[in-house]
PDB file of C-alpha atoms in Angstrom:
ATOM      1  CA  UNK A  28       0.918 -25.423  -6.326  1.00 83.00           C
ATOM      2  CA  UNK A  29      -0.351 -25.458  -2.633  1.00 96.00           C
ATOM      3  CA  UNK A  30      -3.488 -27.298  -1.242  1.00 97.00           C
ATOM      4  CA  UNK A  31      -5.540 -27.210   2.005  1.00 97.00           C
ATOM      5  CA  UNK A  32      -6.529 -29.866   4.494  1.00 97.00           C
ATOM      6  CA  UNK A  33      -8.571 -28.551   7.257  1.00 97.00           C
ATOM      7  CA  UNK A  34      -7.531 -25.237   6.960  1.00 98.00           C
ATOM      8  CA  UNK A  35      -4.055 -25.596   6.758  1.00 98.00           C
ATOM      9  CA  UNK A  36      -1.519 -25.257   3.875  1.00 98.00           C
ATOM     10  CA  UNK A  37      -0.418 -29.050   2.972  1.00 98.00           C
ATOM     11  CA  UNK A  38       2.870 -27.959   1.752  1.00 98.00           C
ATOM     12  CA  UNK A  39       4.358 -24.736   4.541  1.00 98.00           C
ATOM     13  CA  UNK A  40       6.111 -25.921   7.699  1.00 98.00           C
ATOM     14  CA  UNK A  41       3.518 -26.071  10.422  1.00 98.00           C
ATOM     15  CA  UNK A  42       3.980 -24.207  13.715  1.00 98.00           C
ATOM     16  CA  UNK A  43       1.339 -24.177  15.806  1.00 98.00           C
ATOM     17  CA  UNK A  44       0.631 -20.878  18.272  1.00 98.00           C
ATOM     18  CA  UNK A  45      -1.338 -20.490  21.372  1.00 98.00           C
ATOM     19  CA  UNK A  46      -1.813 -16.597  20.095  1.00 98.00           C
ATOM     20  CA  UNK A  47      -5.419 -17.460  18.463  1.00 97.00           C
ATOM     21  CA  UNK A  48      -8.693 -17.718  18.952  1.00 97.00           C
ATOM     22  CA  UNK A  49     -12.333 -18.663  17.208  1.00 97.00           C
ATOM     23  CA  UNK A  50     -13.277 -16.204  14.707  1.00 97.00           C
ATOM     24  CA  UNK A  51     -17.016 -14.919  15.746  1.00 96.00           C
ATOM     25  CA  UNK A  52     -18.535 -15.993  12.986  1.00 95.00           C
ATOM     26  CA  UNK A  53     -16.273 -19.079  11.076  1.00 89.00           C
ATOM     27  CA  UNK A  54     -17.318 -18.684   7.537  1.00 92.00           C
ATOM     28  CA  UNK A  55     -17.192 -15.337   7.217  1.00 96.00           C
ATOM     29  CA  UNK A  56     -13.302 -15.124   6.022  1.00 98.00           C
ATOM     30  CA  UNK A  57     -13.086 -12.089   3.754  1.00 98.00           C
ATOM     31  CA  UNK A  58      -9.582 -10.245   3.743  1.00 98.00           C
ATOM     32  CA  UNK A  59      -6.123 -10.460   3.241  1.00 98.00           C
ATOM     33  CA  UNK A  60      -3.906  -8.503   5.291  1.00 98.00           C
ATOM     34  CA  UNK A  61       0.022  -8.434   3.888  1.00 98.00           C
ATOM     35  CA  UNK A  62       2.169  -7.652   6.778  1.00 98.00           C
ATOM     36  CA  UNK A  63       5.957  -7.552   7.121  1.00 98.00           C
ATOM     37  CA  UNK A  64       8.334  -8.543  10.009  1.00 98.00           C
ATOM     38  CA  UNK A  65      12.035  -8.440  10.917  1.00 98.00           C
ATOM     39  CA  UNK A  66      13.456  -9.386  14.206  1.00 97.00           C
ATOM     40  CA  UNK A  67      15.447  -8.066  15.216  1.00 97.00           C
ATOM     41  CA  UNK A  68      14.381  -5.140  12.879  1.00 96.00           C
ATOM     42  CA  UNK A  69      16.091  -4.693   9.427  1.00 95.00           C
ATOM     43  CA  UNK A  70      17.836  -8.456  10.281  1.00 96.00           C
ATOM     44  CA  UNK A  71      16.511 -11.258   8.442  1.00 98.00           C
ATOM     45  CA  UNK A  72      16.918 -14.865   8.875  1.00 96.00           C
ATOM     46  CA  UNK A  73      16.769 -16.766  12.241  1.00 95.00           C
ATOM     47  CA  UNK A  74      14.308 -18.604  14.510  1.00 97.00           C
ATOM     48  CA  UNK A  75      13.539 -14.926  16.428  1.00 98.00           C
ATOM     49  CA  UNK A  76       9.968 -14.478  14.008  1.00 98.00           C
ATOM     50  CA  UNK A  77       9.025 -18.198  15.190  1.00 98.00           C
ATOM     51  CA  UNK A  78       9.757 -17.327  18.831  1.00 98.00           C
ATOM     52  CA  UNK A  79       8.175 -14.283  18.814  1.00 98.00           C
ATOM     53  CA  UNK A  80       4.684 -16.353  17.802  1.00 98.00           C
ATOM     54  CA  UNK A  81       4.782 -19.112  20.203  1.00 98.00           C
ATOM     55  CA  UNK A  82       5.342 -16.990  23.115  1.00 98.00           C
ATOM     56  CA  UNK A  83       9.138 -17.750  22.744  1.00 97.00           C
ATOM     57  CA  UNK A  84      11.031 -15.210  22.212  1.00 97.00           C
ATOM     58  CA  UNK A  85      14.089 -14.210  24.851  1.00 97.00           C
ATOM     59  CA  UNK A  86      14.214 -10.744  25.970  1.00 97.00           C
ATOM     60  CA  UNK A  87      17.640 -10.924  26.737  1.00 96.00           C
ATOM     61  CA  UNK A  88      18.464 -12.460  23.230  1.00 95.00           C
ATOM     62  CA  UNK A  89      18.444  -8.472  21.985  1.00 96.00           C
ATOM     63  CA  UNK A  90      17.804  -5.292  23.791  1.00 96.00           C
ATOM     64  CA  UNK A  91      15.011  -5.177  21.076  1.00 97.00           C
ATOM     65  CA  UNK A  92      13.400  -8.121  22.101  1.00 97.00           C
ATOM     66  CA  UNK A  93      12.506  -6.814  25.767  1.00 96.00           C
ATOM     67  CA  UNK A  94      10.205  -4.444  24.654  1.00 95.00           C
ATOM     68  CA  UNK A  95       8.550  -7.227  22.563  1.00 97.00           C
ATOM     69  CA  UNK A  96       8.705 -10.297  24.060  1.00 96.00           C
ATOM     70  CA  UNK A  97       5.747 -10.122  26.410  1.00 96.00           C
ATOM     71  CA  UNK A  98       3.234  -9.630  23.400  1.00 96.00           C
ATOM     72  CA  UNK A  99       0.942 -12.237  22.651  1.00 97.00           C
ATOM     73  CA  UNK A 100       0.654 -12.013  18.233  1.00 97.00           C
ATOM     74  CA  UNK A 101       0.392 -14.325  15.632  1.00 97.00           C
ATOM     75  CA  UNK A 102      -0.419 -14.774  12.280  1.00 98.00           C
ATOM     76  CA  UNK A 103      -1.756 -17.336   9.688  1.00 98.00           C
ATOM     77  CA  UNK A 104       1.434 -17.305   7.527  1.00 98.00           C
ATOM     78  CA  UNK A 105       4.933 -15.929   6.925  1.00 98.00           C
ATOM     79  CA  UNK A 106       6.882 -16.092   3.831  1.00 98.00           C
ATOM     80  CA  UNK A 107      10.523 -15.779   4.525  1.00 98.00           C
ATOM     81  CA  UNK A 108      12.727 -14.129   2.315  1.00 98.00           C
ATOM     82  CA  UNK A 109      13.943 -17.797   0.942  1.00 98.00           C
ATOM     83  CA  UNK A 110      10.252 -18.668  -0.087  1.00 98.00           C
ATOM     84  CA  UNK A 111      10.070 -20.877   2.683  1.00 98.00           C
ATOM     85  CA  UNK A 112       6.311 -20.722   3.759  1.00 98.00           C
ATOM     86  CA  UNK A 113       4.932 -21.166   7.563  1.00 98.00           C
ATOM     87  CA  UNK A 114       1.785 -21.605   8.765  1.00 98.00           C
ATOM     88  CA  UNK A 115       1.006 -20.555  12.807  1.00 98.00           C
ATOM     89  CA  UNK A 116      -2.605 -20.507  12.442  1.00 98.00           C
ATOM     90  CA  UNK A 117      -5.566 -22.757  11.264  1.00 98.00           C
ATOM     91  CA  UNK A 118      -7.108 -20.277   8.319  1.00 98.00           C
ATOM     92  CA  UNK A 119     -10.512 -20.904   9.969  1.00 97.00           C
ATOM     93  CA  UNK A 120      -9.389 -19.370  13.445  1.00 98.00           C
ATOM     94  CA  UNK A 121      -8.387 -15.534  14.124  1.00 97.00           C
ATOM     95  CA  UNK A 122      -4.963 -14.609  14.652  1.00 97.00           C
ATOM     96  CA  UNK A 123      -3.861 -12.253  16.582  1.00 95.00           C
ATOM     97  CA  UNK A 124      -1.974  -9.893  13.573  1.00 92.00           C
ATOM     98  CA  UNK A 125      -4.247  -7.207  12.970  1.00 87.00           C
ATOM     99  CA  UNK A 126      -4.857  -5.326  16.495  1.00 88.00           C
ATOM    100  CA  UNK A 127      -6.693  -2.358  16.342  1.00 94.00           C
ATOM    101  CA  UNK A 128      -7.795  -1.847  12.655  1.00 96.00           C
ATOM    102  CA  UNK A 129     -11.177  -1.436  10.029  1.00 97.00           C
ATOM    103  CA  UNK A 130     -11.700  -2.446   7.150  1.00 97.00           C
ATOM    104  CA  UNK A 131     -14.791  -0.729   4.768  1.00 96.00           C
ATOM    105  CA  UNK A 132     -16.405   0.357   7.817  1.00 95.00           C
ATOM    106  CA  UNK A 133     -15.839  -2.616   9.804  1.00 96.00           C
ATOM    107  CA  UNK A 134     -13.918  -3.126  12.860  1.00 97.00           C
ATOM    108  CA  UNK A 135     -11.436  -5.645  14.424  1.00 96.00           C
ATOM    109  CA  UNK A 136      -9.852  -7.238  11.176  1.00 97.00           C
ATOM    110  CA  UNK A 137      -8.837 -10.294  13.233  1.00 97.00           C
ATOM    111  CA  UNK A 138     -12.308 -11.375  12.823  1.00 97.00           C
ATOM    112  CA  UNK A 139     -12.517 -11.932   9.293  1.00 98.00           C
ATOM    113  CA  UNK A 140      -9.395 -11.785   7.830  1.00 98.00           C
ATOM    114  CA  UNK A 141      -6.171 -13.853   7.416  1.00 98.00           C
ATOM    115  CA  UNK A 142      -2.636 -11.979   7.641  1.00 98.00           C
ATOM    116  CA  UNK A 143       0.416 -13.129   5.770  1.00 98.00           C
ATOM    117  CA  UNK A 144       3.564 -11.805   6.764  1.00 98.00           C
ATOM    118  CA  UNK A 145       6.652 -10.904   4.709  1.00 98.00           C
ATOM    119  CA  UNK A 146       9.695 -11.468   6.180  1.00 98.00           C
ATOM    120  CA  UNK A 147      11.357  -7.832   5.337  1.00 98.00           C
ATOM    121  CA  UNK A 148      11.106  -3.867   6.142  1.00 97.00           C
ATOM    122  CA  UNK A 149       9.145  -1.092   4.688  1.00 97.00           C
ATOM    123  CA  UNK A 150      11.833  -0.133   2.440  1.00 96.00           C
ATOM    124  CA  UNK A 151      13.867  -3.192   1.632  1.00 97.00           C
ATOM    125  CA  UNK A 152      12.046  -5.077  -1.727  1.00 97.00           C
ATOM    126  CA  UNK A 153      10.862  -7.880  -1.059  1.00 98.00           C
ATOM    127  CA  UNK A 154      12.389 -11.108  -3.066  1.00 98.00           C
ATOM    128  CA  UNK A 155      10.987 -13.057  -6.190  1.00 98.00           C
ATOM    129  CA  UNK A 156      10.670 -15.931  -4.304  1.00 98.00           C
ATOM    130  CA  UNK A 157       8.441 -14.115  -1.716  1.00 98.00           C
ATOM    131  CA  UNK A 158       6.168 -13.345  -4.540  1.00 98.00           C
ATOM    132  CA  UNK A 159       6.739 -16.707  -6.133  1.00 98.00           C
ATOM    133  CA  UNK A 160       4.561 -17.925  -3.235  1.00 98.00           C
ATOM    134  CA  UNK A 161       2.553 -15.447  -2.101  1.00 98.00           C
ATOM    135  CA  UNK A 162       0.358 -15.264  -5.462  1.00 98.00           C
ATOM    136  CA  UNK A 163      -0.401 -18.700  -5.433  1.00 97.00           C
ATOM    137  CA  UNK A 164      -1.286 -18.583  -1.637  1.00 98.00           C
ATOM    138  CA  UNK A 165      -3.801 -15.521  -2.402  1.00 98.00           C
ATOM    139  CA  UNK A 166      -5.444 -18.221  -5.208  1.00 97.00           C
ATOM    140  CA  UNK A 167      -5.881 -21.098  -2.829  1.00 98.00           C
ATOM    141  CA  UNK A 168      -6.901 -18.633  -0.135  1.00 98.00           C
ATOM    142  CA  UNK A 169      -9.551 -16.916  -2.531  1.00 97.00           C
ATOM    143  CA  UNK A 170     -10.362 -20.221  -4.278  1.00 97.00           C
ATOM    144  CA  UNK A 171     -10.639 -22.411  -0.627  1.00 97.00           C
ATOM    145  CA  UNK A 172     -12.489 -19.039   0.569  1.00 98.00           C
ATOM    146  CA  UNK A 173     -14.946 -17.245  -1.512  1.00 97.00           C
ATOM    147  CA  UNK A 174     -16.143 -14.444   0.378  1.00 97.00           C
ATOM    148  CA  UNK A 175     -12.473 -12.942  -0.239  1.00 98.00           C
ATOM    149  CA  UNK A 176     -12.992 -10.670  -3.375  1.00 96.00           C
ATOM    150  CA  UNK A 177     -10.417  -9.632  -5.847  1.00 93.00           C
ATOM    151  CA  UNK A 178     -10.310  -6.568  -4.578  1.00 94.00           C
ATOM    152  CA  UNK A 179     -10.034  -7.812  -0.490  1.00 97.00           C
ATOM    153  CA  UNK A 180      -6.325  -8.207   0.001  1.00 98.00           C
ATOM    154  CA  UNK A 181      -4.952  -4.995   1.442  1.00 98.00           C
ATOM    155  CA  UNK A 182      -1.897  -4.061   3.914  1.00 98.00           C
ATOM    156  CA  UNK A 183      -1.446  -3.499   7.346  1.00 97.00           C
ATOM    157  CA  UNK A 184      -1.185   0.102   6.160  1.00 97.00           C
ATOM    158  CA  UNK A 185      -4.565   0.095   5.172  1.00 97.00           C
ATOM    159  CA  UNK A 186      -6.604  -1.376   8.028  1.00 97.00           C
ATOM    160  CA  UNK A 187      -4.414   0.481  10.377  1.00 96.00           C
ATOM    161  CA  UNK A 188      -3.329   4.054   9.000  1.00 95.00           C
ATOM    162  CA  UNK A 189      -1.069   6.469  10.841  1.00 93.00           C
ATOM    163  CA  UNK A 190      -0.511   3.446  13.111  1.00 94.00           C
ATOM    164  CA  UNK A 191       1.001   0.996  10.830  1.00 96.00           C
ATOM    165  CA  UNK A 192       2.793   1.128   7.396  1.00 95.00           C
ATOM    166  CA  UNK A 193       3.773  -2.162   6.224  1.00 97.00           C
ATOM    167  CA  UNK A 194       3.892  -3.666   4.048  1.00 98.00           C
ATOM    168  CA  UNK A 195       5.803  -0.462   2.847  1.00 97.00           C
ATOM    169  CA  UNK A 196       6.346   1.390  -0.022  1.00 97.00           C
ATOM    170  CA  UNK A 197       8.800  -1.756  -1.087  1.00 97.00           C
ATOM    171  CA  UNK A 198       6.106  -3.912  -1.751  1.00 98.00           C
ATOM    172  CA  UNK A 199       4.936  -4.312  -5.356  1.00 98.00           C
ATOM    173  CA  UNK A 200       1.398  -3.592  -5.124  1.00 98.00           C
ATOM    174  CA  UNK A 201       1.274  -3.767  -8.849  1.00 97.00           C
ATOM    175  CA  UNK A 202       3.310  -6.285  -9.640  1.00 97.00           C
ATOM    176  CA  UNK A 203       0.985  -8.149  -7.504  1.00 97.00           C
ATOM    177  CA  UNK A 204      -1.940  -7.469  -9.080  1.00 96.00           C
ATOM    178  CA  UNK A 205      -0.816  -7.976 -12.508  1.00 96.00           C
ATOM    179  CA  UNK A 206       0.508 -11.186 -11.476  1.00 96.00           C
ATOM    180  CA  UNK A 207      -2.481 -12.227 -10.250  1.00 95.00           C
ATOM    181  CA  UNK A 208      -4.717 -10.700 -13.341  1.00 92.00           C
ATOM    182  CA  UNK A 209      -2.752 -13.203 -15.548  1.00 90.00           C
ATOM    183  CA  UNK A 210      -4.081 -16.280 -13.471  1.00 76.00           C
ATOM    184  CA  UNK A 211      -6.688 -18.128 -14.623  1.00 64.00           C
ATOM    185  CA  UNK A 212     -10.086 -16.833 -13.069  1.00 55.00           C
ATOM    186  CA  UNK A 213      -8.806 -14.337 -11.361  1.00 50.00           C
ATOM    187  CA  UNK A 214     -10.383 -10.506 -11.549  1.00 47.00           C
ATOM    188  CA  UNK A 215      -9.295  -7.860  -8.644  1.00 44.00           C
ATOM    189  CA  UNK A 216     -12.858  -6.299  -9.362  1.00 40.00           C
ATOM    190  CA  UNK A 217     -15.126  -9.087  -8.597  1.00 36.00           C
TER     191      UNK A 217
END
């Protein structure tokens, strides 16, 4: 369904941010960090989530917005609740989505790992068509990257306990990995 061309998704809507850097070590891409997003929170829709990642976003647009606006994140994808995908980030550069955060003993995520965010909450589910794309993104991502096992896509929550907690307990961690386990060469222990 979805190829690569220099590290970028041929077929999601391309907008570039300044809110990136060079990953210390380029090859060594190894995770997947789910994420979700709302802005303002619990509204969905609207250009705010783009904004936000180019170093955009109005304060004065929402009362919300001021406490956010002067932060300088990113990430490599978002998946809006339509299915619509976006890409901010080159998957061979670091985004900035991960902030403080380990992973299996290892530190600062952002290195080595490429976040896709859901556009949703914690506890609103997430659509079919959210899911409809984001297993075959986690097959090109593992296919067009190796070194990310089966077992190597985790959530915000995970890298970043008691400080984060999305994706949320409305995310279908299961459904997920069963969907995945039916693809063709796909094992979540390898």
């Amino acid at each position: 369904m979805f190829t690569l061309s220099k590290h970028w998704v041929d077929q999601a809507r391309h907008i570039p941010s300044p809110n990136a850097g060079e990953r210390p070590d380029p090859a060594d891409i190894s995770l997947i960090v789910v994420h979700n997003i709302s802005l303002p929170p619990g509204e969905f829709g609207g250009p705010h989530i783009d904004a936000l990642f180019s170093n955009d976003l109005s304060p004065d647009a929402h009362p919300y917005f001021a406490e956010i606006a002067h932060l300088k994140v990113s990430a490599h994808f978002l998946i809006r609740r339509d299915g619509q995908l976006n890409q901010y980030v080159a998957c061979d550069r670091r985004a900035w989505h991960a902030g403080e955060s380990a992973w299996r003993g290892r530190k600062n995520c952002n290195d080595f790992a490429i976040g896709i965010e859901l556009e949703g909450a914690d506890t609103v589910p997430f659509t079919a068509a959210q899911y409809d794309v984001l297993v075959p993104l986690v097959q090109l991502l593992r296919r067009a990257y190796p070194g990310i096992a089966a077992d190597a896509i985790v959530g915000h929550e995970h890298i970043a306990p008691g400080r984060k907690t999305d994706p949320g307990p409305a995310f279908d961690w299961d459904g997920l990995w069963q969907r995945l386990a039916a693809s063709p060469g796909e094992n979540r222990t390898s």
